[in-house]
Coordinates of C-alpha atoms in Angstrom, one line a residue:
X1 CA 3.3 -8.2 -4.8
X2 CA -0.4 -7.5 -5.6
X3 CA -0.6 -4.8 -3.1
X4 CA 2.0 -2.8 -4.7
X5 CA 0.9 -3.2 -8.3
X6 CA -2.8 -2.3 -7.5
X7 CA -1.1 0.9 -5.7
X8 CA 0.7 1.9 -8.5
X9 CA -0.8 0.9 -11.6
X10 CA -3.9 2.4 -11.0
X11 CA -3.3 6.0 -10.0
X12 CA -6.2 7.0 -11.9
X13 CA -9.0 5.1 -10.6
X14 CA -8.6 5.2 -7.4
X15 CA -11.0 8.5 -7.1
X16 CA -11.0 9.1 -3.7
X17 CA -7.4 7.4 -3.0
X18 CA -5.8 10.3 -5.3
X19 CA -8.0 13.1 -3.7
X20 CA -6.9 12.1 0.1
X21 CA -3.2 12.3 -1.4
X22 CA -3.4 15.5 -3.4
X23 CA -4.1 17.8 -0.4
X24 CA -0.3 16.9 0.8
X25 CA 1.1 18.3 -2.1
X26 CA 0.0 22.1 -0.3
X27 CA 1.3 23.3 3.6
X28 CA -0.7 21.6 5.6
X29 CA -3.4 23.5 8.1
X30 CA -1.8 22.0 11.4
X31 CA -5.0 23.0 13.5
X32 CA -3.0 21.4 16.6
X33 CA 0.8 23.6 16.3
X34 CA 0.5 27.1 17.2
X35 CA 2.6 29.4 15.4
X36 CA 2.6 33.1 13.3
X37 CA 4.5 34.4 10.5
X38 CA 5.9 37.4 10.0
X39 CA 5.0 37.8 6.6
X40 CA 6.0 41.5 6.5
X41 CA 10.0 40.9 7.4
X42 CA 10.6 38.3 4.8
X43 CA 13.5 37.3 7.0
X44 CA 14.6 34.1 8.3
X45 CA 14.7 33.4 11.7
X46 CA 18.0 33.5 12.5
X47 CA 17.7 31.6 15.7
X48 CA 16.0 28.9 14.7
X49 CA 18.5 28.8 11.4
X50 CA 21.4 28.9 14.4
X51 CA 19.6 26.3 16.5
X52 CA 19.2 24.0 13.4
X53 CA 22.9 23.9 12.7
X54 CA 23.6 23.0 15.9
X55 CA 22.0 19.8 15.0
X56 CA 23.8 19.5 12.1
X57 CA 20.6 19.4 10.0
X58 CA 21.2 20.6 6.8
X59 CA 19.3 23.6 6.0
X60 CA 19.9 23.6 1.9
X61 CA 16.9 20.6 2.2
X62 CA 14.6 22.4 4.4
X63 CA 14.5 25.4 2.6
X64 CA 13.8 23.4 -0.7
X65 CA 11.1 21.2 1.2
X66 CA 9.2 23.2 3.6
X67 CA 11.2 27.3 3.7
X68 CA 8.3 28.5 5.3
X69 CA 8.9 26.9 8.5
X70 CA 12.0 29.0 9.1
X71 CA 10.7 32.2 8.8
X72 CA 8.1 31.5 11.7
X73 CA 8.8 33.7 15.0
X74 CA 7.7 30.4 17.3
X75 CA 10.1 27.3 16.9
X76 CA 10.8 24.6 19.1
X77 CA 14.0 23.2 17.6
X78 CA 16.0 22.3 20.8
X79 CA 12.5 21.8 22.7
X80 CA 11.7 18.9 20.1
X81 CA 15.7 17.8 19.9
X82 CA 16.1 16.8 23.3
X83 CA 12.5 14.9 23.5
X84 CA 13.7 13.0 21.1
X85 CA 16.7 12.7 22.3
X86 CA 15.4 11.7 25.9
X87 CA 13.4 9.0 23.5
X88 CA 16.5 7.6 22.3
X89 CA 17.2 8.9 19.3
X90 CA 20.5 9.8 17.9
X91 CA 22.1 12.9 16.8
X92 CA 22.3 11.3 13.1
X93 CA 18.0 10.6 13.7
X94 CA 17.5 13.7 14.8
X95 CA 18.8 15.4 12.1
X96 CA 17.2 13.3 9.6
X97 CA 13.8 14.1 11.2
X98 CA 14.3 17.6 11.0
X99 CA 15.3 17.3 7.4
X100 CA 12.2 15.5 6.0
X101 CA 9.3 17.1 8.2
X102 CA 10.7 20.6 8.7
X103 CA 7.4 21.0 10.4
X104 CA 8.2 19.5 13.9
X105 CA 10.0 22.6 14.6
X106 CA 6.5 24.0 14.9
X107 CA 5.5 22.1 17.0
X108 CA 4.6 22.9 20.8
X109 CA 6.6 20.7 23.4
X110 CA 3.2 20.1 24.9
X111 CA 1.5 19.1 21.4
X112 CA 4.4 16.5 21.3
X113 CA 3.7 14.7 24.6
X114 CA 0.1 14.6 24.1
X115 CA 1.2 12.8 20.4
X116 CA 3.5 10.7 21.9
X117 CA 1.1 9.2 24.7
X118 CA -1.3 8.6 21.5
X119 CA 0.8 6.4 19.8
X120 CA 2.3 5.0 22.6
X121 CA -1.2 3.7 23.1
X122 CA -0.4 1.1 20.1
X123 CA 3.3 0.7 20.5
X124 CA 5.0 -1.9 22.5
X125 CA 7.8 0.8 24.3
X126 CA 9.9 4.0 23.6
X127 CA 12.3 2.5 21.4
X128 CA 9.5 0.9 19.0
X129 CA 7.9 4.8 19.0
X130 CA 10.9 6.6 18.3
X131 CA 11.9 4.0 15.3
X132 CA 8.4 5.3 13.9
X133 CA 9.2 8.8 14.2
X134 CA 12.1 8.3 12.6
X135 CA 10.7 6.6 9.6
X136 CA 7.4 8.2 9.3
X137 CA 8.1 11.6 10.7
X138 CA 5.4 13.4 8.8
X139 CA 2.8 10.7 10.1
X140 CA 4.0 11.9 13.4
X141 CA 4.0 15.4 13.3
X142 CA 1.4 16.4 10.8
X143 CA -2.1 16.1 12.8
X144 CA -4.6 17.9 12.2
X145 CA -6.7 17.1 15.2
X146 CA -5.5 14.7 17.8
X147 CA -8.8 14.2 20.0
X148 CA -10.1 12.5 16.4
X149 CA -7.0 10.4 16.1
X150 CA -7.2 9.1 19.6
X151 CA -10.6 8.5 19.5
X152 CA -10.3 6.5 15.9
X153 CA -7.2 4.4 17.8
X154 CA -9.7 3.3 20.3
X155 CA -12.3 2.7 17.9
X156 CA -9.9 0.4 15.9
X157 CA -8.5 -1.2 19.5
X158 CA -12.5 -1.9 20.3
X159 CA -12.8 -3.6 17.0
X160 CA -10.2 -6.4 17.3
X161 CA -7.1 -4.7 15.2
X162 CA -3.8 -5.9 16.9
X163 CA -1.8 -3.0 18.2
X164 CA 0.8 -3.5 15.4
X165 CA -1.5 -3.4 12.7
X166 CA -2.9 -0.2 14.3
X167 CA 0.9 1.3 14.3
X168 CA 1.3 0.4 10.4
X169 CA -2.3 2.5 9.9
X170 CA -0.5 5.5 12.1
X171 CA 2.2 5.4 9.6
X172 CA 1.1 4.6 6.2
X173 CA -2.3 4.9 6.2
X174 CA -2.8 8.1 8.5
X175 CA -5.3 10.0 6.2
X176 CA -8.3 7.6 7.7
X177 CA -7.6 8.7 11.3
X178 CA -8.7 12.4 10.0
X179 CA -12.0 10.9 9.5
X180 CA -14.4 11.7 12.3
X181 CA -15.2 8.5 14.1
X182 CA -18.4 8.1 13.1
X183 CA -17.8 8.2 9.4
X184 CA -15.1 4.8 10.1
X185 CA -18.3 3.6 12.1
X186 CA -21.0 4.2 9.4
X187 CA -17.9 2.4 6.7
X188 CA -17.5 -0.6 9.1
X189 CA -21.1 -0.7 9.5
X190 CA -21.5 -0.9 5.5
X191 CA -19.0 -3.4 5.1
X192 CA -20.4 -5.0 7.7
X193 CA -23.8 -5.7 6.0
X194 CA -22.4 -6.0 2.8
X195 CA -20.6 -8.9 3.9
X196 CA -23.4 -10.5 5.2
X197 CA -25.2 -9.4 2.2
X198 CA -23.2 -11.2 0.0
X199 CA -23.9 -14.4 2.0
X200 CA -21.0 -14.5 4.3
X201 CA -21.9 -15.7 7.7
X202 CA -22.0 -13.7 10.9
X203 CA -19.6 -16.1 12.5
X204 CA -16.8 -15.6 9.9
X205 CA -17.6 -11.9 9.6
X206 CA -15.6 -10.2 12.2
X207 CA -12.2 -12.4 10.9
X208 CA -13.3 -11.4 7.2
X209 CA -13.4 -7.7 8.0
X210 CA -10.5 -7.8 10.2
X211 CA -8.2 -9.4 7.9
X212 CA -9.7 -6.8 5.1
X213 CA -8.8 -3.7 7.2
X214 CA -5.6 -4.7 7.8
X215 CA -4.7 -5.5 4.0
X216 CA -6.3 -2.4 2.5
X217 CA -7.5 0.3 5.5
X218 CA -7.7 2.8 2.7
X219 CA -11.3 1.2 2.4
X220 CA -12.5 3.0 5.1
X221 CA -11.9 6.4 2.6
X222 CA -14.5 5.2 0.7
X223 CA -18.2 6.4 0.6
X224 CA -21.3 4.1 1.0
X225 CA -22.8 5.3 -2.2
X226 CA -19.3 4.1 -4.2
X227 CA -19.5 0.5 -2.4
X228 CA -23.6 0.1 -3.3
X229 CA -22.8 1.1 -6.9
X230 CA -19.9 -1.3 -7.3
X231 CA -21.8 -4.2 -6.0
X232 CA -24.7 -3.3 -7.8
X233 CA -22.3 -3.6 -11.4
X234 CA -21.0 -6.6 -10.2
X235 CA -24.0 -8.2 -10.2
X236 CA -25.4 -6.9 -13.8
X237 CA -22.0 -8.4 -15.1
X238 CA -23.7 -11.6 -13.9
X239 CA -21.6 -12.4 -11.0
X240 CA -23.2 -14.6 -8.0
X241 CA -23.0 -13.1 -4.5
X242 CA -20.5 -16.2 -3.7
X243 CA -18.1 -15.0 -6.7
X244 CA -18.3 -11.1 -5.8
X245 CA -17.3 -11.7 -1.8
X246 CA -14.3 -14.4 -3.4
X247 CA -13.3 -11.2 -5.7
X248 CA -13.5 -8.6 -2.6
X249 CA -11.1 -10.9 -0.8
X250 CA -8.8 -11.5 -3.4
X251 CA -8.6 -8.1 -4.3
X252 CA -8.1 -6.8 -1.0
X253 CA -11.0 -4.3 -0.9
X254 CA -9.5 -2.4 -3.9
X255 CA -12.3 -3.4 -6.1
X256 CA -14.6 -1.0 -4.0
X257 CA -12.3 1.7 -5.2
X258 CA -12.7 0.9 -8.9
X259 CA -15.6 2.6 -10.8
X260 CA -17.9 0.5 -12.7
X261 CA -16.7 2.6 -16.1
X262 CA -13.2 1.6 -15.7
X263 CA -14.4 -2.0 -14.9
X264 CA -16.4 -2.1 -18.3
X265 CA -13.6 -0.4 -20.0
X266 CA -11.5 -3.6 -18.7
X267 CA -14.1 -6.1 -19.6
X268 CA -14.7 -4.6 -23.1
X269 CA -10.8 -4.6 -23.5
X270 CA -10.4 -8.1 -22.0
X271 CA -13.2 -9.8 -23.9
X272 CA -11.7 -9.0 -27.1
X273 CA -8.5 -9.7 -26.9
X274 CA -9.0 -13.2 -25.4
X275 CA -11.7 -13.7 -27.9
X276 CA -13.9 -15.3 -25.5
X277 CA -17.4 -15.4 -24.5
X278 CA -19.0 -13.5 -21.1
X279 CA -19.4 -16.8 -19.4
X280 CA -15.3 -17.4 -20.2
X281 CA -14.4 -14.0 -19.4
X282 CA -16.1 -14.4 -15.6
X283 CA -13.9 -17.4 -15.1
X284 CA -10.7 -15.5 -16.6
X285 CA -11.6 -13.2 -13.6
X286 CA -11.8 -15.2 -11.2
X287 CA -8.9 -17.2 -12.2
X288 CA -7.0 -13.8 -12.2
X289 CA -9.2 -10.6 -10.5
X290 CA -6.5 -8.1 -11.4
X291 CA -8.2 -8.1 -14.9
X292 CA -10.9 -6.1 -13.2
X293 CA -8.6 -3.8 -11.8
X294 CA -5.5 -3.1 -14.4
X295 CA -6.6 -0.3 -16.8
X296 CA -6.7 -1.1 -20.8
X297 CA -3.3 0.1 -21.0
X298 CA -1.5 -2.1 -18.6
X299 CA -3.4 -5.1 -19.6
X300 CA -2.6 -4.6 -23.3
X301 CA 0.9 -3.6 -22.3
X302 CA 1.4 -7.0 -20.4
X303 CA -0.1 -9.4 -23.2
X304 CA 1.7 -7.6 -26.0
X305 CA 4.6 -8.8 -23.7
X306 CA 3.8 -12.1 -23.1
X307 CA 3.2 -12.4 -27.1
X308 CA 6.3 -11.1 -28.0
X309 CA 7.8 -13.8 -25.9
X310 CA 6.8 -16.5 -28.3
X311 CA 3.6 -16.8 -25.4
X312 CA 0.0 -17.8 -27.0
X313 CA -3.1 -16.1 -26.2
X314 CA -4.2 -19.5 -25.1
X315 CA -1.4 -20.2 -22.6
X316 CA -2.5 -17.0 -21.0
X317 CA -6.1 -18.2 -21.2
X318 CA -4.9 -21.4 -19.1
X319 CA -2.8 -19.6 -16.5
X320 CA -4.1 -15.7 -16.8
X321 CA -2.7 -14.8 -13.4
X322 CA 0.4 -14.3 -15.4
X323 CA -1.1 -10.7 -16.3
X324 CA 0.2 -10.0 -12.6
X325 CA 4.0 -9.7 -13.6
X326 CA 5.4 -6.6 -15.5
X327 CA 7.4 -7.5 -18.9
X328 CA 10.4 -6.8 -17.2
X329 CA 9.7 -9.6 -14.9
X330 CA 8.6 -11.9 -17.7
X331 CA 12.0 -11.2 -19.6
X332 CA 13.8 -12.1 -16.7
X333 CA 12.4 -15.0 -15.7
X334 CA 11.8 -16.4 -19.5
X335 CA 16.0 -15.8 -19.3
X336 CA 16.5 -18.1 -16.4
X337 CA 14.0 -20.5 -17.5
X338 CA 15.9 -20.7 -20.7
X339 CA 19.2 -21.0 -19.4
X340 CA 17.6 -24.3 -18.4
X341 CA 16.8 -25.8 -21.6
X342 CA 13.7 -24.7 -20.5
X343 CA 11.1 -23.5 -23.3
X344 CA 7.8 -21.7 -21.9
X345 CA 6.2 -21.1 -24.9
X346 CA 6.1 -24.7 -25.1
X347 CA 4.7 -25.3 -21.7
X348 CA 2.2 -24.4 -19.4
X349 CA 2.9 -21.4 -17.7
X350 CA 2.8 -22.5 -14.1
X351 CA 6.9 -22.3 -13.7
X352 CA 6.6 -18.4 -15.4
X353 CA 4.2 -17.6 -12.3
X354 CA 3.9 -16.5 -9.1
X355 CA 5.8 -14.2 -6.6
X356 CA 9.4 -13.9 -6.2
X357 CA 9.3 -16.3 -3.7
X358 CA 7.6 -18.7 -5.3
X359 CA 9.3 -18.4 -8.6
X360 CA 13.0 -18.9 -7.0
X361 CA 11.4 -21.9 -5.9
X362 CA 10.2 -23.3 -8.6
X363 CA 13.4 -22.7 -10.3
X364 CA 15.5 -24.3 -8.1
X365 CA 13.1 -27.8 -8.3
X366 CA 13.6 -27.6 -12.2
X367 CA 17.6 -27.0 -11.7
X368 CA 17.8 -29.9 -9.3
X369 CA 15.7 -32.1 -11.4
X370 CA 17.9 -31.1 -14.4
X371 CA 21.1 -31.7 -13.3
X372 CA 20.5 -34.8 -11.1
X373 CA 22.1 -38.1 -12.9
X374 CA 19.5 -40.4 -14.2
X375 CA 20.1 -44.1 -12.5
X376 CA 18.7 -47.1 -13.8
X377 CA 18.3 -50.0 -11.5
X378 CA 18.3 -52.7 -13.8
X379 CA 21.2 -51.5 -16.3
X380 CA 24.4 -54.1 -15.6
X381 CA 27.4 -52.8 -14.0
X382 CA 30.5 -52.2 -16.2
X383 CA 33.1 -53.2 -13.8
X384 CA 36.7 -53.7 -15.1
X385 CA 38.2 -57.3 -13.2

């Protein structure tokens, strides 16, 4: 649950997060597909139009999504078609492919093979590849420079990083295989010593950096000079070297993509609205790192909800990780709780916590506790003679 609120409540501050994204917005420069536009007939290609309904892809989406692909004079439609095909992929597949990365038409049969043999390098057969494709088309099809990706791969192989966890990077996290190698290198290297500088020990480091990469790889999009100044804040805000690696882990590696402004703005924000000294506010954080991480609008958004729920500033204060669910989930869960005879604001907020998981859980311990008959041992029987 963490993982996906950092992503999206924080849009803002993750500088070089938003950057990487932006360029995908424009056509991509596909260094690796071969192909030339006749920009002077402003015609569509009627073959490759003709070809495309043949695999019942619907054109209405490509031309909304990528047009420009149909007016090129080089296609591959059935070339790319029948690889997948010969893969194992369905008509239905293939058609969705098409549909939502218009750019594999582009794409040279030979480009294909030499992309397939790359991440067939991570995944455990054809079928496991060709589900990929399928779900993460672009990931597939839009490299810039495949020599770089393969020689990232190898690099992430030579670290430790299961083949799996590699895969999930190939898909959702492809942006850090455009990185030459050595700038994932010089990163590892940095986190490397900044782990150790922090006073983790070199036995526990490679299961430490392991486990970060594979929680948060978008760390690796960072620059050294970010990582230094974040540290460096850290520890003016009077954190020990102990507290800051416990923060790193908790947060994933997403604090090194928070800048030390919107950290202060957070602090400032946090420290007057639970009224509390520096010395409490570090323990609030550690209690609850999020707080470093939300922006002042979120966190005043969440404890305006939480007070409009009849919850105290206090209660908060005693259980902040709260602060991690949206008001929508408070509502709902205050509902259920109260369909219990159940009264938070009366309570601690332990039973209000936690993921969906562990909520549901909870829950259903306080139903079965509520509607199990009391039995008292020693009460005599009443027993009609």
């Amino acid at each position: 649950m963490l993982w996906k609120l950092l992503i999206s409540s924080q849009p803002c501050r993750l500088c070089s997060f938003r950057k990487m994204l932006s360029a995908s917005k424009y056509r991509p420069s596909l260094e690796c597909f071969t192909y030339a536009t006749d920009r002077q007939s402003n015609k569509e290609n009627k073959r490759t139009v003709e070809k495309l309904y043949k695999f019942s892809v619907d054109i209405r989406k490509i031309r909304r999504l990528k047009g420009w692909v149909l007016f090129e004079d080089e296609t591959y439609v059935e070339e790319i078609a029948n690889v997948l095909q010969l893969l194992g992929a369905n008509e239905a597949a293939i058609a969705s492919i098409l549909e939502h990365c218009p750019e594999a038409i582009v794409c040279s049969p030979a480009t294909f093979n030499t992309q397939r043999e790359l991440w067939q390098l991570v995944c455990k057969n054809e079928q496991e590849l060709v589900k990929l494709i399928e779900q993460f088309p672009e990931s597939f099809f839009t490299v810039k420079d495949q020599e770089t990706q393969k020689l990232n791969i190898q690099f992430f192989q030579e670290l430790g990083l299961k083949n799996v966890v590699i895969s999930r990077f190939l898909t959702t996290a492809s942006n850090i295989f455009h990185n030459p190698i050595e700038k994932n290198k010089q990163m590892i290297g940095i986190l490397q010593e900044s782990y150790l500088n922090l006073g983790g020990s070199e036995a526990n480091m490679k299961v430490w950096l392991l486990k970060l990469l594979s929680q948060n790889p978008f760390i690796l999009l960072n620059s050294s000079a970010a990582i230094k100044e974040t540290l460096e804040f850290l520890q003016e805000q009077g954190f020990t070297n102990s507290e800051i690696l416990q923060l790193l882990s908790k947060l994933k590696g997403f604090l090194f993509q928070l800048c030390p402004e919107s950290i202060q703005n957070s602090i400032t924000f946090s420290k007057s609205a639970f009224k509390c000294t520096d010395r409490d506010l570090k323990q609030l954080v550690l209690k609850c790192p999020a707080i470093l991480y939300y922006s002042v609008p979120v966190l005043e958004e969440r404890i305006q909800g939480l007070l409009k729920e009849g919850i105290s500033i206090a209660q908060i204060k005693e259980t902040p990780m709260v602060l991690e669910l949206t008001p929508q989930i408070v509502q709902y869960r205050i509902r259920k709780l109260n369909s219990l005879g159940y009264r938070i604001k009366d309570g601690h907020l332990v039973n209000l916590n936690g993921t969906k998981e562990e909520f549901e859980a909870n829950f259903g311990k306080i139903q079965a506790k509520k509607e199990r008959p009391l039995f008292n041992p020693v009460a005599p029987l009443n027993v009609e003679e």
